[in-house]
């Protein structure tokens, strides 16, 4: 709620609000959108508010004001501005949240069934950062007592093409010697990262190495990787050859939070 005494201040905010884009097809309607003004405002005043906080008349005035000043684009960072949604950079949704949830449940059940009889302790190792959402969903659905860890490898940086030379930035803490390691990836593209990581786990004494990737782009493969021991390959979906974001995957650290997977508009990275 915006306190009554803050109405004059709110009026000043409105005058200082930077313009926002007019077309935000994947965002909630303006009446449900939340506006962040924390760059100018400190407690006791709220640092963000929804149109509904302001009441219908003031909310309508705010919407009219914002849309009347709307340009075709607005800066992501820098000078104080109304929070801009990255979702307008998206072309289309490939897999919805529900479709992803259903598929993750299927894979988790399949893996659980397989590893119940593997006769070794299991370490599920997510490849940061992209796999963090998939990893969390997967291990919770597996419902088995597995060790969970992360490994950080960099091969793309802020580029859209792999440089073909993955490097470990942060190694696992879990001792994987004698364990069945399940490497969890958000996406396999050229195969460079996985090939490198499988060798790495083998060198650490893993008894078996499986791979579970949320997305697979088999058409882009340059390196054929070999699993270790009785390791298996699991994948959520075969991905078309386009730049995808969401469900952990990013473009320059944007869009990882999205609960669905979408195609990035080509003009955003070309
Ligand atoms: C992505 C992805 C894989 C790798 C796959 O990582 O998470 O680890 O690329 O590509 P490859 O099969 O061609 O090796 P990225 O470097 O983008 O880092 P991120 O996980 O932090 O987004």
PDB file of N, CA, C and O in Angstrom, residues 14-40:
ATOM      1  N   UNK A  14       5.717   9.684 -10.618  1.00  0.00           N
ATOM      2  CA  UNK A  14       5.119   9.521 -11.941  1.00  0.00           C
ATOM      3  C   UNK A  14       5.801  10.436 -12.943  1.00  0.00           C
ATOM      4  O   UNK A  14       6.026  10.082 -14.073  1.00  0.00           O
ATOM      5  N   UNK A  15       6.118  11.657 -12.496  1.00  0.00           N
ATOM      6  CA  UNK A  15       6.718  12.603 -13.427  1.00  0.00           C
ATOM      7  C   UNK A  15       8.130  12.172 -13.805  1.00  0.00           C
ATOM      8  O   UNK A  15       8.632  12.537 -14.838  1.00  0.00           O
ATOM      9  N   UNK A  16       8.758  11.397 -12.899  1.00  0.00           N
ATOM     10  CA  UNK A  16      10.152  11.022 -13.160  1.00  0.00           C
ATOM     11  C   UNK A  16      10.280   9.630 -13.771  1.00  0.00           C
ATOM     12  O   UNK A  16      11.365   9.216 -14.120  1.00  0.00           O
ATOM     13  N   UNK A  17       9.166   8.934 -13.906  1.00  0.00           N
ATOM     14  CA  UNK A  17       9.241   7.586 -14.461  1.00  0.00           C
ATOM     15  C   UNK A  17       9.736   7.633 -15.893  1.00  0.00           C
ATOM     16  O   UNK A  17       9.231   8.398 -16.704  1.00  0.00           O
ATOM     17  N   UNK A  18      10.738   6.812 -16.192  1.00  0.00           N
ATOM     18  CA  UNK A  18      11.211   6.727 -17.571  1.00  0.00           C
ATOM     19  C   UNK A  18      10.191   5.963 -18.392  1.00  0.00           C
ATOM     20  O   UNK A  18       9.427   5.172 -17.845  1.00  0.00           O
ATOM     21  N   UNK A  19      10.153   6.209 -19.678  1.00  0.00           N
ATOM     22  CA  UNK A  19       9.180   5.515 -20.522  1.00  0.00           C
ATOM     23  C   UNK A  19       9.398   4.017 -20.584  1.00  0.00           C
ATOM     24  O   UNK A  19      10.514   3.556 -20.395  1.00  0.00           O
ATOM     25  N   UNK A  20       8.335   3.281 -20.822  1.00  0.00           N
ATOM     26  CA  UNK A  20       8.443   1.832 -20.973  1.00  0.00           C
ATOM     27  C   UNK A  20       7.944   1.441 -22.352  1.00  0.00           C
ATOM     28  O   UNK A  20       7.203   2.182 -22.983  1.00  0.00           O
ATOM     29  N   UNK A  21       8.361   0.243 -22.843  1.00  0.00           N
ATOM     30  CA  UNK A  21       7.914  -0.190 -24.162  1.00  0.00           C
ATOM     31  C   UNK A  21       6.405  -0.392 -24.203  1.00  0.00           C
ATOM     32  O   UNK A  21       5.805  -0.771 -23.202  1.00  0.00           O
ATOM     33  N   UNK A  22       5.822  -0.189 -25.379  1.00  0.00           N
ATOM     34  CA  UNK A  22       4.379  -0.309 -25.514  1.00  0.00           C
ATOM     35  C   UNK A  22       3.970  -1.775 -25.641  1.00  0.00           C
ATOM     36  O   UNK A  22       2.990  -2.196 -25.075  1.00  0.00           O
ATOM     37  N   UNK A  23       4.762  -2.546 -26.425  1.00  0.00           N
ATOM     38  CA  UNK A  23       4.376  -3.934 -26.694  1.00  0.00           C
ATOM     39  C   UNK A  23       5.142  -4.882 -25.798  1.00  0.00           C
ATOM     40  O   UNK A  23       6.350  -4.988 -25.888  1.00  0.00           O
ATOM     41  N   UNK A  24       4.475  -5.520 -24.891  1.00  0.00           N
ATOM     42  CA  UNK A  24       5.113  -6.503 -24.010  1.00  0.00           C
ATOM     43  C   UNK A  24       4.231  -7.742 -24.010  1.00  0.00           C
ATOM     44  O   UNK A  24       3.551  -8.032 -23.040  1.00  0.00           O
ATOM     45  N   UNK A  25       4.200  -8.495 -25.107  1.00  0.00           N
ATOM     46  CA  UNK A  25       3.189  -9.533 -25.301  1.00  0.00           C
ATOM     47  C   UNK A  25       3.212 -10.645 -24.271  1.00  0.00           C
ATOM     48  O   UNK A  25       2.186 -11.220 -23.987  1.00  0.00           O
ATOM     49  N   UNK A  26       4.399 -10.957 -23.695  1.00  0.00           N
ATOM     50  CA  UNK A  26       4.465 -12.076 -22.768  1.00  0.00           C
ATOM     51  C   UNK A  26       4.368 -11.613 -21.316  1.00  0.00           C
ATOM     52  O   UNK A  26       4.420 -12.411 -20.406  1.00  0.00           O
ATOM     53  N   UNK A  27       4.268 -10.317 -21.107  1.00  0.00           N
ATOM     54  CA  UNK A  27       4.188  -9.800 -19.745  1.00  0.00           C
ATOM     55  C   UNK A  27       2.754  -9.778 -19.273  1.00  0.00           C
ATOM     56  O   UNK A  27       1.828  -9.795 -20.074  1.00  0.00           O
ATOM     57  N   UNK A  28       2.557  -9.688 -17.950  1.00  0.00           N
ATOM     58  CA  UNK A  28       1.188  -9.556 -17.470  1.00  0.00           C
ATOM     59  C   UNK A  28       0.594  -8.231 -17.933  1.00  0.00           C
ATOM     60  O   UNK A  28       1.334  -7.325 -18.268  1.00  0.00           O
ATOM     61  N   UNK A  29      -0.740  -8.115 -17.941  1.00  0.00           N
ATOM     62  CA  UNK A  29      -1.347  -6.844 -18.303  1.00  0.00           C
ATOM     63  C   UNK A  29      -0.847  -5.730 -17.391  1.00  0.00           C
ATOM     64  O   UNK A  29      -0.449  -5.988 -16.258  1.00  0.00           O
ATOM     65  N   UNK A  30      -0.890  -4.491 -17.889  1.00  0.00           N
ATOM     66  CA  UNK A  30      -0.345  -3.367 -17.125  1.00  0.00           C
ATOM     67  C   UNK A  30      -0.975  -3.265 -15.743  1.00  0.00           C
ATOM     68  O   UNK A  30      -0.317  -2.921 -14.773  1.00  0.00           O
ATOM     69  N   UNK A  31      -2.265  -3.608 -15.641  1.00  0.00           N
ATOM     70  CA  UNK A  31      -2.931  -3.472 -14.354  1.00  0.00           C
ATOM     71  C   UNK A  31      -2.365  -4.416 -13.302  1.00  0.00           C
ATOM     72  O   UNK A  31      -2.525  -4.195 -12.123  1.00  0.00           O
ATOM     73  N   UNK A  32      -1.694  -5.508 -13.748  1.00  0.00           N
ATOM     74  CA  UNK A  32      -1.121  -6.445 -12.776  1.00  0.00           C
ATOM     75  C   UNK A  32       0.398  -6.302 -12.687  1.00  0.00           C
ATOM     76  O   UNK A  32       1.060  -7.036 -11.997  1.00  0.00           O
ATOM     77  N   UNK A  33       0.960  -5.377 -13.462  1.00  0.00           N
ATOM     78  CA  UNK A  33       2.401  -5.228 -13.475  1.00  0.00           C
ATOM     79  C   UNK A  33       2.871  -4.463 -12.241  1.00  0.00           C
ATOM     80  O   UNK A  33       2.168  -3.633 -11.706  1.00  0.00           O
ATOM     81  N   UNK A  34       4.064  -4.766 -11.812  1.00  0.00           N
ATOM     82  CA  UNK A  34       4.609  -4.097 -10.640  1.00  0.00           C
ATOM     83  C   UNK A  34       5.688  -3.135 -11.107  1.00  0.00           C
ATOM     84  O   UNK A  34       6.507  -3.469 -11.955  1.00  0.00           O
ATOM     85  N   UNK A  35       5.683  -1.934 -10.589  1.00  0.00           N
ATOM     86  CA  UNK A  35       6.644  -0.930 -10.996  1.00  0.00           C
ATOM     87  C   UNK A  35       7.657  -0.718  -9.880  1.00  0.00           C
ATOM     88  O   UNK A  35       7.291  -0.561  -8.717  1.00  0.00           O
ATOM     89  N   UNK A  36       8.925  -0.751 -10.253  1.00  0.00           N
ATOM     90  CA  UNK A  36       9.984  -0.637  -9.258  1.00  0.00           C
ATOM     91  C   UNK A  36      10.594   0.753  -9.323  1.00  0.00           C
ATOM     92  O   UNK A  36      11.013   1.198 -10.378  1.00  0.00           O
ATOM     93  N   UNK A  37      10.602   1.393  -8.204  1.00  0.00           N
ATOM     94  CA  UNK A  37      11.098   2.762  -8.170  1.00  0.00           C
ATOM     95  C   UNK A  37      12.141   2.914  -7.085  1.00  0.00           C
ATOM     96  O   UNK A  37      12.400   4.000  -6.595  1.00  0.00           O
ATOM     97  N   UNK A  38      12.746   1.788  -6.691  1.00  0.00           N
ATOM     98  CA  UNK A  38      13.689   1.785  -5.582  1.00  0.00           C
ATOM     99  C   UNK A  38      14.906   2.656  -5.803  1.00  0.00           C
ATOM    100  O   UNK A  38      15.570   3.050  -4.866  1.00  0.00           O
ATOM    101  N   UNK A  39      15.238   2.966  -7.073  1.00  0.00           N
ATOM    102  CA  UNK A  39      16.399   3.802  -7.328  1.00  0.00           C
ATOM    103  C   UNK A  39      16.211   5.216  -6.791  1.00  0.00           C
ATOM    104  O   UNK A  39      17.156   5.920  -6.530  1.00  0.00           O
ATOM    105  N   UNK A  40      14.946   5.647  -6.694  1.00  0.00           N
ATOM    106  CA  UNK A  40      14.703   7.006  -6.218  1.00  0.00           C
ATOM    107  C   UNK A  40      14.123   7.047  -4.825  1.00  0.00           C
ATOM    108  O   UNK A  40      14.070   8.089  -4.205  1.00  0.00           O
TER     109      UNK A  40
END
